[in-house]
mmCIF file with all atom_site columns, C-alpha atoms in Angstrom:
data_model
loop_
_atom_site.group_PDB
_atom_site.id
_atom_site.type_symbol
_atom_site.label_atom_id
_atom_site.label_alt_id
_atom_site.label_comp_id
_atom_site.label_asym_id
_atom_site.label_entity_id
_atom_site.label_seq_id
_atom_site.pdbx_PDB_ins_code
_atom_site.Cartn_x
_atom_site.Cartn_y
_atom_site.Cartn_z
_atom_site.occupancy
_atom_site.B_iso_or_equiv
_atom_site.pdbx_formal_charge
_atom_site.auth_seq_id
_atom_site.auth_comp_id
_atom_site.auth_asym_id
_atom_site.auth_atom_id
_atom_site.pdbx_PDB_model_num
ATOM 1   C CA . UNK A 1 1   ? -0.192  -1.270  -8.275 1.00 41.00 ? 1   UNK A CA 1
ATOM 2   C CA . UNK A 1 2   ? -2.449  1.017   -5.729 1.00 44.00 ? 2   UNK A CA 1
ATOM 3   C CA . UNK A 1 3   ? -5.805  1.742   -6.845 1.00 42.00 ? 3   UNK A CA 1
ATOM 4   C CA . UNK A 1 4   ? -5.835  5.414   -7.116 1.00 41.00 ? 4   UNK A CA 1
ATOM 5   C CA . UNK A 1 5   ? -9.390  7.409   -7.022 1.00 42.00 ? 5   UNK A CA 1
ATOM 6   C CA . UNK A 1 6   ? -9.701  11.179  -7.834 1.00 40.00 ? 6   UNK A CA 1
ATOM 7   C CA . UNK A 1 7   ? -7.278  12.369  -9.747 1.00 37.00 ? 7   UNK A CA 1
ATOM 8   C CA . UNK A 1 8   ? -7.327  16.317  -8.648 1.00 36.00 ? 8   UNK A CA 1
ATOM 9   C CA . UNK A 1 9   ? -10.858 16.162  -9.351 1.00 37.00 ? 9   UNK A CA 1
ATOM 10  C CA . UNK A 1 10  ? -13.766 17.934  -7.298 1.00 36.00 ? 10  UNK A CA 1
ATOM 11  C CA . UNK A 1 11  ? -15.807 15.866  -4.813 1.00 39.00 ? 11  UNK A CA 1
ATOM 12  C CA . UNK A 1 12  ? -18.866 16.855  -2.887 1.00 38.00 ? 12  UNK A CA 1
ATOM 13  C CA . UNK A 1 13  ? -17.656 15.851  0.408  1.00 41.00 ? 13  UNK A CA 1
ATOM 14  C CA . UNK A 1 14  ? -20.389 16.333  3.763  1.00 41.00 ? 14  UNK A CA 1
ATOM 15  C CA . UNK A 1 15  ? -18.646 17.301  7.149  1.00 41.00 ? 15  UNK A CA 1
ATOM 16  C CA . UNK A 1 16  ? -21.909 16.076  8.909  1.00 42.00 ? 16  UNK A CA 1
ATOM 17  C CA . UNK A 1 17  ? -23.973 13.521  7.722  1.00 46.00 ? 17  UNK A CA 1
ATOM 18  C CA . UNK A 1 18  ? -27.097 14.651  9.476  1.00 49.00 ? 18  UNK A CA 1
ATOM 19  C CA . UNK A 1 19  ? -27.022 18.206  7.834  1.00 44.00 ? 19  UNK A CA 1
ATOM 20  C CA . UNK A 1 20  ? -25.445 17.687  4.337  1.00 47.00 ? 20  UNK A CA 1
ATOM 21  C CA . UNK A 1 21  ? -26.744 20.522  2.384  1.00 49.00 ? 21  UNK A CA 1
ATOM 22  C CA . UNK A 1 22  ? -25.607 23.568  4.834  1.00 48.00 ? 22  UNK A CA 1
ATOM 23  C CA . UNK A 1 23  ? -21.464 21.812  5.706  1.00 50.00 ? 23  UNK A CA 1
ATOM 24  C CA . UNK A 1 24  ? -21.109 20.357  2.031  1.00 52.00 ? 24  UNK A CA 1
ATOM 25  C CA . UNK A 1 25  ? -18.127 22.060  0.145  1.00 55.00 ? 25  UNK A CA 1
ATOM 26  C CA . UNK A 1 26  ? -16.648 21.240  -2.934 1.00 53.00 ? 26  UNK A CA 1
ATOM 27  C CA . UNK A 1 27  ? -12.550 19.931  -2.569 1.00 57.00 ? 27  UNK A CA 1
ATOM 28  C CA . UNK A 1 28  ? -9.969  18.577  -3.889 1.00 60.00 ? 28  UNK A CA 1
ATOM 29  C CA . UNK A 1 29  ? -9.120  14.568  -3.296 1.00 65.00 ? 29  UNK A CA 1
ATOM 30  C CA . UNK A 1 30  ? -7.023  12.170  -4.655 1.00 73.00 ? 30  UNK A CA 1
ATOM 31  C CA . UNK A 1 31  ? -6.561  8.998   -2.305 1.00 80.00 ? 31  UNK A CA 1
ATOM 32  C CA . UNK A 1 32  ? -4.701  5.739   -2.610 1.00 83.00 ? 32  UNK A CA 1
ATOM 33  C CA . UNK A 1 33  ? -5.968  2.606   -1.635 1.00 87.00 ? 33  UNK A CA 1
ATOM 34  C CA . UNK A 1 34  ? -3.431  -0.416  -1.243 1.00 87.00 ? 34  UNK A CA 1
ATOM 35  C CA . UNK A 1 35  ? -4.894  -4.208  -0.931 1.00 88.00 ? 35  UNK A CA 1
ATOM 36  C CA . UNK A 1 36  ? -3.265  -6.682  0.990  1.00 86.00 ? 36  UNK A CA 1
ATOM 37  C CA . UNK A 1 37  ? -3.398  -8.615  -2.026 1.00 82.00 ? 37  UNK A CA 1
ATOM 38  C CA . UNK A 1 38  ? -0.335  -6.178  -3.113 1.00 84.00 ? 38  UNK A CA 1
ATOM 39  C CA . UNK A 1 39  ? 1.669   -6.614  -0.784 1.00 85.00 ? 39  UNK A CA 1
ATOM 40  C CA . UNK A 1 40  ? 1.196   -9.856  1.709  1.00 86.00 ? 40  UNK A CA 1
ATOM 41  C CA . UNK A 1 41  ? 3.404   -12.231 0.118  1.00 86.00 ? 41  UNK A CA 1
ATOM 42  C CA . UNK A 1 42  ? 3.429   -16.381 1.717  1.00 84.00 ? 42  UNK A CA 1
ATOM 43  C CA . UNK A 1 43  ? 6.236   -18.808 0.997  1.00 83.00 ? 43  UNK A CA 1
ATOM 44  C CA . UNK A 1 44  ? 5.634   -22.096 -1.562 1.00 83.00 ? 44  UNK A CA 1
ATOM 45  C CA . UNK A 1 45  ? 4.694   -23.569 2.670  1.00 83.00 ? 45  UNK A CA 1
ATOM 46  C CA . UNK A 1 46  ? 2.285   -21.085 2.880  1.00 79.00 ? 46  UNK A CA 1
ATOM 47  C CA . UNK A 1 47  ? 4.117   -19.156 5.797  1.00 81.00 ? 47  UNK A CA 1
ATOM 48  C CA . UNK A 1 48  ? 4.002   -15.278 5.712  1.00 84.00 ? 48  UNK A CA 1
ATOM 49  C CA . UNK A 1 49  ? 7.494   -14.415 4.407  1.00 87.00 ? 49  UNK A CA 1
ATOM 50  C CA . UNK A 1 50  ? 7.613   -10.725 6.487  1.00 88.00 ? 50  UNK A CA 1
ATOM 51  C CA . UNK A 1 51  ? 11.158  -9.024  4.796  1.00 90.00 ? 51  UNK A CA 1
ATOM 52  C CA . UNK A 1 52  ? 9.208   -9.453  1.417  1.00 90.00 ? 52  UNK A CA 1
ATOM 53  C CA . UNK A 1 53  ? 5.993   -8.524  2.756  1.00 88.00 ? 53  UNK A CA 1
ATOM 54  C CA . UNK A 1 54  ? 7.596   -5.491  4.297  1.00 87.00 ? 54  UNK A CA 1
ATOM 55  C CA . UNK A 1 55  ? 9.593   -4.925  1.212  1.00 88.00 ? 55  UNK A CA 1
ATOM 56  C CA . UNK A 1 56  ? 6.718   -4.838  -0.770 1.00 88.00 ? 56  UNK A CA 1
ATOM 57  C CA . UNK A 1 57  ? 3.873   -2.650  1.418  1.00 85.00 ? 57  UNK A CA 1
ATOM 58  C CA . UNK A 1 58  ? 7.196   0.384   2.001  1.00 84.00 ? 58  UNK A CA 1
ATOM 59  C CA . UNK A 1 59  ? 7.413   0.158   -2.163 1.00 85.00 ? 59  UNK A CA 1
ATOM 60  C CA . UNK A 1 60  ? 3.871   0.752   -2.891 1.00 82.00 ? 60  UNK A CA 1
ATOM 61  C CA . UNK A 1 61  ? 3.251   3.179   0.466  1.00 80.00 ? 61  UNK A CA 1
ATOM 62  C CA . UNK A 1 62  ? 6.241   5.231   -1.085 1.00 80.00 ? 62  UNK A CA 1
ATOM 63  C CA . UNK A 1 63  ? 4.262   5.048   -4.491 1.00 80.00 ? 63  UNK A CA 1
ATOM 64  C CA . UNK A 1 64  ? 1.457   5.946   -3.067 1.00 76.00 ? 64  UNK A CA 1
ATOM 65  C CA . UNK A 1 65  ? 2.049   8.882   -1.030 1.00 73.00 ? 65  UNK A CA 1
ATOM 66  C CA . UNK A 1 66  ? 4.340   10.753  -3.651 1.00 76.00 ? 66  UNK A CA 1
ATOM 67  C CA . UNK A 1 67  ? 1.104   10.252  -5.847 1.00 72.00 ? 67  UNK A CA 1
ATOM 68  C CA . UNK A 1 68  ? -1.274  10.868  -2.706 1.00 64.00 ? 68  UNK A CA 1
ATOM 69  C CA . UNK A 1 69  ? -2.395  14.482  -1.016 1.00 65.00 ? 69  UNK A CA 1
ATOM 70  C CA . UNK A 1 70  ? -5.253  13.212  1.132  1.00 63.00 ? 70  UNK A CA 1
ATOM 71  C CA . UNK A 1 71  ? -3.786  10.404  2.452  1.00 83.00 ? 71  UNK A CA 1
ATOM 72  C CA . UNK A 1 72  ? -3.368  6.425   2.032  1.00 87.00 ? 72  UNK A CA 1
ATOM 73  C CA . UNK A 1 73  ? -5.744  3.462   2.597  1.00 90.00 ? 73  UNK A CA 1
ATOM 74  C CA . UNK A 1 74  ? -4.661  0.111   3.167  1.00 90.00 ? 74  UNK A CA 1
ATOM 75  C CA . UNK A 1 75  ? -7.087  -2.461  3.125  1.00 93.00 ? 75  UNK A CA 1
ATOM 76  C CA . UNK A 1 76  ? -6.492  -5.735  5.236  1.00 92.00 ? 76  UNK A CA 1
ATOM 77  C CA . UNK A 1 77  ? -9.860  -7.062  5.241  1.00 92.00 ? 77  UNK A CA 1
ATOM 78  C CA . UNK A 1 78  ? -9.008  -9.897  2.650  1.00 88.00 ? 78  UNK A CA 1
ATOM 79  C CA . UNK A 1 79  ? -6.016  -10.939 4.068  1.00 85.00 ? 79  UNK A CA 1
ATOM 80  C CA . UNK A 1 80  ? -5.461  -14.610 4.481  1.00 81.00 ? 80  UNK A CA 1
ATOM 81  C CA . UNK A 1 81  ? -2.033  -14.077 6.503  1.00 81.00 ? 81  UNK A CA 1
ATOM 82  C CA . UNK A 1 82  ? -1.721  -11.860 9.865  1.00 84.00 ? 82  UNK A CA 1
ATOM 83  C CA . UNK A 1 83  ? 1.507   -10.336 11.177 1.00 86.00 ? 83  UNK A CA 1
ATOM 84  C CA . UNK A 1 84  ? 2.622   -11.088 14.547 1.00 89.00 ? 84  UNK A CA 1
ATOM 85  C CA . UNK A 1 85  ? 2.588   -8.263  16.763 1.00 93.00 ? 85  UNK A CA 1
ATOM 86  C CA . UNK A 1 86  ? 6.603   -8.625  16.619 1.00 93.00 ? 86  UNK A CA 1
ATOM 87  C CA . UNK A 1 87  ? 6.326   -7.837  12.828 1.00 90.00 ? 87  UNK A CA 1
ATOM 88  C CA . UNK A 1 88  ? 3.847   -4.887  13.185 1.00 92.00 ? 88  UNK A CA 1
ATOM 89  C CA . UNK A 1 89  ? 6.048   -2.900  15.638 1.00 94.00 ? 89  UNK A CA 1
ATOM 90  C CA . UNK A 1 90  ? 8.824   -3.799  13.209 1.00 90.00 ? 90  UNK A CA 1
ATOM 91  C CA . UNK A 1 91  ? 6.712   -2.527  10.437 1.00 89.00 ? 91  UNK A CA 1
ATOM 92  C CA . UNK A 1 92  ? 5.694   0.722   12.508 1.00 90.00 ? 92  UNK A CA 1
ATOM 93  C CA . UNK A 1 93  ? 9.761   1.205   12.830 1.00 90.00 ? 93  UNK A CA 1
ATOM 94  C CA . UNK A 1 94  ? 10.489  0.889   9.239  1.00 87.00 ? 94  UNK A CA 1
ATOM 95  C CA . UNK A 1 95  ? 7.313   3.343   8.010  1.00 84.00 ? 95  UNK A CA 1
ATOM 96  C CA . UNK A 1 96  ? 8.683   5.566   10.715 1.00 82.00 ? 96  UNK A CA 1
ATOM 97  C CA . UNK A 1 97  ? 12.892  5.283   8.863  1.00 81.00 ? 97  UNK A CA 1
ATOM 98  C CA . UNK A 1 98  ? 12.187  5.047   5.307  1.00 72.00 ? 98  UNK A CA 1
ATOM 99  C CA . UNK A 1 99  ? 9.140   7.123   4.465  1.00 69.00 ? 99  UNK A CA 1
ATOM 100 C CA . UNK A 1 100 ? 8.388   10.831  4.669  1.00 67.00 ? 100 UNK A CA 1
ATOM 101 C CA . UNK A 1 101 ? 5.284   11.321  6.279  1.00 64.00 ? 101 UNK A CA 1
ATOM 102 C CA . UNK A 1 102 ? 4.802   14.814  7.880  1.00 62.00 ? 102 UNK A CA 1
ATOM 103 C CA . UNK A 1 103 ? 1.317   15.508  7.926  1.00 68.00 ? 103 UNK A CA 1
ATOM 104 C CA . UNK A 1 104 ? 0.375   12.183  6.057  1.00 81.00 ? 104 UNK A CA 1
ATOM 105 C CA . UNK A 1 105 ? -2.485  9.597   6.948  1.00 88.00 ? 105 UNK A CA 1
ATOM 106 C CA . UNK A 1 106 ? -2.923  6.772   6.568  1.00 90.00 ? 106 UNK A CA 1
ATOM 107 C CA . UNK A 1 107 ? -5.960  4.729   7.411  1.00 94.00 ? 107 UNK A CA 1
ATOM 108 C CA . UNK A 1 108 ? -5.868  0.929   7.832  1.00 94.00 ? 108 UNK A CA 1
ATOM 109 C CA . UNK A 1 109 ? -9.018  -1.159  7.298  1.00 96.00 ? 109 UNK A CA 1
ATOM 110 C CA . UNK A 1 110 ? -9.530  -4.413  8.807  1.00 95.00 ? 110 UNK A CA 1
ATOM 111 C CA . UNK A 1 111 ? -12.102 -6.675  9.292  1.00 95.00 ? 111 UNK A CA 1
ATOM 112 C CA . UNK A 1 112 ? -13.543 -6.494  12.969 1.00 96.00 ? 112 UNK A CA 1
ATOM 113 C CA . UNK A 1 113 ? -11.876 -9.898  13.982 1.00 95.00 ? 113 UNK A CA 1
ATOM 114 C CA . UNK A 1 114 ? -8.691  -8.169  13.563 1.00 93.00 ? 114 UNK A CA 1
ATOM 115 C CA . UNK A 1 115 ? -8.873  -4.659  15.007 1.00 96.00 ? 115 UNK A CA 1
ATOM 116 C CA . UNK A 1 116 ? -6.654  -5.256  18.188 1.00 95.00 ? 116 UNK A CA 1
ATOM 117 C CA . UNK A 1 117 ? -3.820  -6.266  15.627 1.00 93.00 ? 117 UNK A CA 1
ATOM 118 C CA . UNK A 1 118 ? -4.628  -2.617  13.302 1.00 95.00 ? 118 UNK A CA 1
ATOM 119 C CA . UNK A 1 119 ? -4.668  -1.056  16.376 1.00 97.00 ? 119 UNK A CA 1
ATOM 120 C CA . UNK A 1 120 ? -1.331  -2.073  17.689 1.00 96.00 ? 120 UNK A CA 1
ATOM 121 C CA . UNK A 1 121 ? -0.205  -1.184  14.760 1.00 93.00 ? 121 UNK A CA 1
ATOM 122 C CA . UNK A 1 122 ? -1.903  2.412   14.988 1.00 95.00 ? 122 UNK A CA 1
ATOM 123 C CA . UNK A 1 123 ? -0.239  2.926   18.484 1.00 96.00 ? 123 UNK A CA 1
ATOM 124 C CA . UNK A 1 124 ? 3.192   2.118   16.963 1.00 94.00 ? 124 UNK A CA 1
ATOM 125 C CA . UNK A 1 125 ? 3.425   4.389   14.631 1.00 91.00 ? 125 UNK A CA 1
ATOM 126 C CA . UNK A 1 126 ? 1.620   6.945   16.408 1.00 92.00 ? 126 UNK A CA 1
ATOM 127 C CA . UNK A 1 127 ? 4.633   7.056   18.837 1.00 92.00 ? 127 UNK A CA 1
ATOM 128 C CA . UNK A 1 128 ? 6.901   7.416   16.074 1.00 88.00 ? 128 UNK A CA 1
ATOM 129 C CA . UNK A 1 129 ? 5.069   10.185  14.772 1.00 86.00 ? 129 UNK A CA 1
ATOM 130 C CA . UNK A 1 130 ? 3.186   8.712   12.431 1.00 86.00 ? 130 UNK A CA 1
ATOM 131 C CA . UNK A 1 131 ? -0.314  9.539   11.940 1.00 89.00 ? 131 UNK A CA 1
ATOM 132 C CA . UNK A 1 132 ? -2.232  6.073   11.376 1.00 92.00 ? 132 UNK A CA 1
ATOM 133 C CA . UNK A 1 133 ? -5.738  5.173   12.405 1.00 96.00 ? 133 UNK A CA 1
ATOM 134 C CA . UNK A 1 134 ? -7.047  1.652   12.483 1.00 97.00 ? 134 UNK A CA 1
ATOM 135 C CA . UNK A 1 135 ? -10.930 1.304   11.297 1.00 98.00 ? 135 UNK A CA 1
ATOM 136 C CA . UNK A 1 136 ? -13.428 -1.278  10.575 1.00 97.00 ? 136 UNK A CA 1
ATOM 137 C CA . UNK A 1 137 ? -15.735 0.582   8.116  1.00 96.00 ? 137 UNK A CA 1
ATOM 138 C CA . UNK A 1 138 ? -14.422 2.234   4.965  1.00 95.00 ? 138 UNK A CA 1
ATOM 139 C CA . UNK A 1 139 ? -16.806 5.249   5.264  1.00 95.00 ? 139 UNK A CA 1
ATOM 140 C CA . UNK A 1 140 ? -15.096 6.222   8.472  1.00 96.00 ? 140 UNK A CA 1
ATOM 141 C CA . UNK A 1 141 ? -11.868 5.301   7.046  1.00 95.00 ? 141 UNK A CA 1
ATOM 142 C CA . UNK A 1 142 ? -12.193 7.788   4.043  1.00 91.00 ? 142 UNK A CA 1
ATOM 143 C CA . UNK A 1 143 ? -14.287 10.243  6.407  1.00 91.00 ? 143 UNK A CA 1
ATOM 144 C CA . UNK A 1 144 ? -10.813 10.496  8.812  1.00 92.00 ? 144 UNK A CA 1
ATOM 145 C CA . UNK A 1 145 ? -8.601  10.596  5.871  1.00 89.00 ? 145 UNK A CA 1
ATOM 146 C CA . UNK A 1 146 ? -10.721 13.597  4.224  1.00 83.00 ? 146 UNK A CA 1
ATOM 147 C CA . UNK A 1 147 ? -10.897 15.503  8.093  1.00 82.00 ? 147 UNK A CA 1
ATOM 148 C CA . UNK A 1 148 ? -8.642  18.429  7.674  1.00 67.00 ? 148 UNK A CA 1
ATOM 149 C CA . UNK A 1 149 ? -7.379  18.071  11.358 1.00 51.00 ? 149 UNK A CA 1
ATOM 150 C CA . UNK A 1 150 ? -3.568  17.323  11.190 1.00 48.00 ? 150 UNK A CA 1
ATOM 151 C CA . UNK A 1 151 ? -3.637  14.773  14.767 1.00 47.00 ? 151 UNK A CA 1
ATOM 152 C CA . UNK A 1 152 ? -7.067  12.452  15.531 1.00 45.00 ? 152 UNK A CA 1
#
């Protein structure tokens, strides 16, 4: 089940970290972070089975967004298993078919040794519409997801 923070509540929330006190405001949040522990599944081998994988992250992104107005994180950083770049576009494809995401984000955190592979992922969806955005640090994760641009 995504971990869900917020819950309507208020949030002091700084625009710029090197002036807090004059762009603070008080809003509204309620994000949704998935682990890759929810939805990477591996075969008895070990192998990454991908349909069940894919199966499973689509389920709890769905979950997640109908419970989500700021946006979605999902967190790869510990991931054993790494899709191909094959499954990613795949993946970018079926995010881009079976989920309604006009004027969603989603943010994907990854560990640093695997930023090419969130950000081939970020440039599939992107030209499907999508707006995703790879990151290595959570505070600029949650920092994009709270920006009240529409496009990065």
């Amino acid at each position: 089940m995504p971990l869900s923070f917020g819950e309507g509540q208020g949030v002091r929330f700084c625009v710029s970290p090197e002036n807090k006190k004059r762009n603070c405001e008080i809003m509204p949040y309620h994000v949704t972070i998935i682990h890759a522990r929810e939805f990477m599944q591996v075969t008895a081998e070990g192998t990454l089975n991908y349909e069940e994988t894919k199966r499973q992250l689509l389920q709890c992104a769905s979950l997640a967004i109908s419970q989500s107005d700021s946006g979605v994180l999902i967190d790869t950083r510990a991931a054993h298993s790494v899709l191909s770049e094959t499954n990613l576009w795949y993946l970018a494809a079926e995010f881009g078919k079976q989920l309604s995401l006009a004027g969603f984000k989603i943010a994907v955190l990854c560990p640093r040794e695997r930023f090419d592979h969130a950000k081939f992922l970020e440039l599939c969806s992107q030209n499907r519409g999508l707006n995703v955005m790879a990151f290595t640090s959570f505070e600029e994760a949650i920092t994009w997801l709270f920006a009240t641009s529409e496009v990065s």
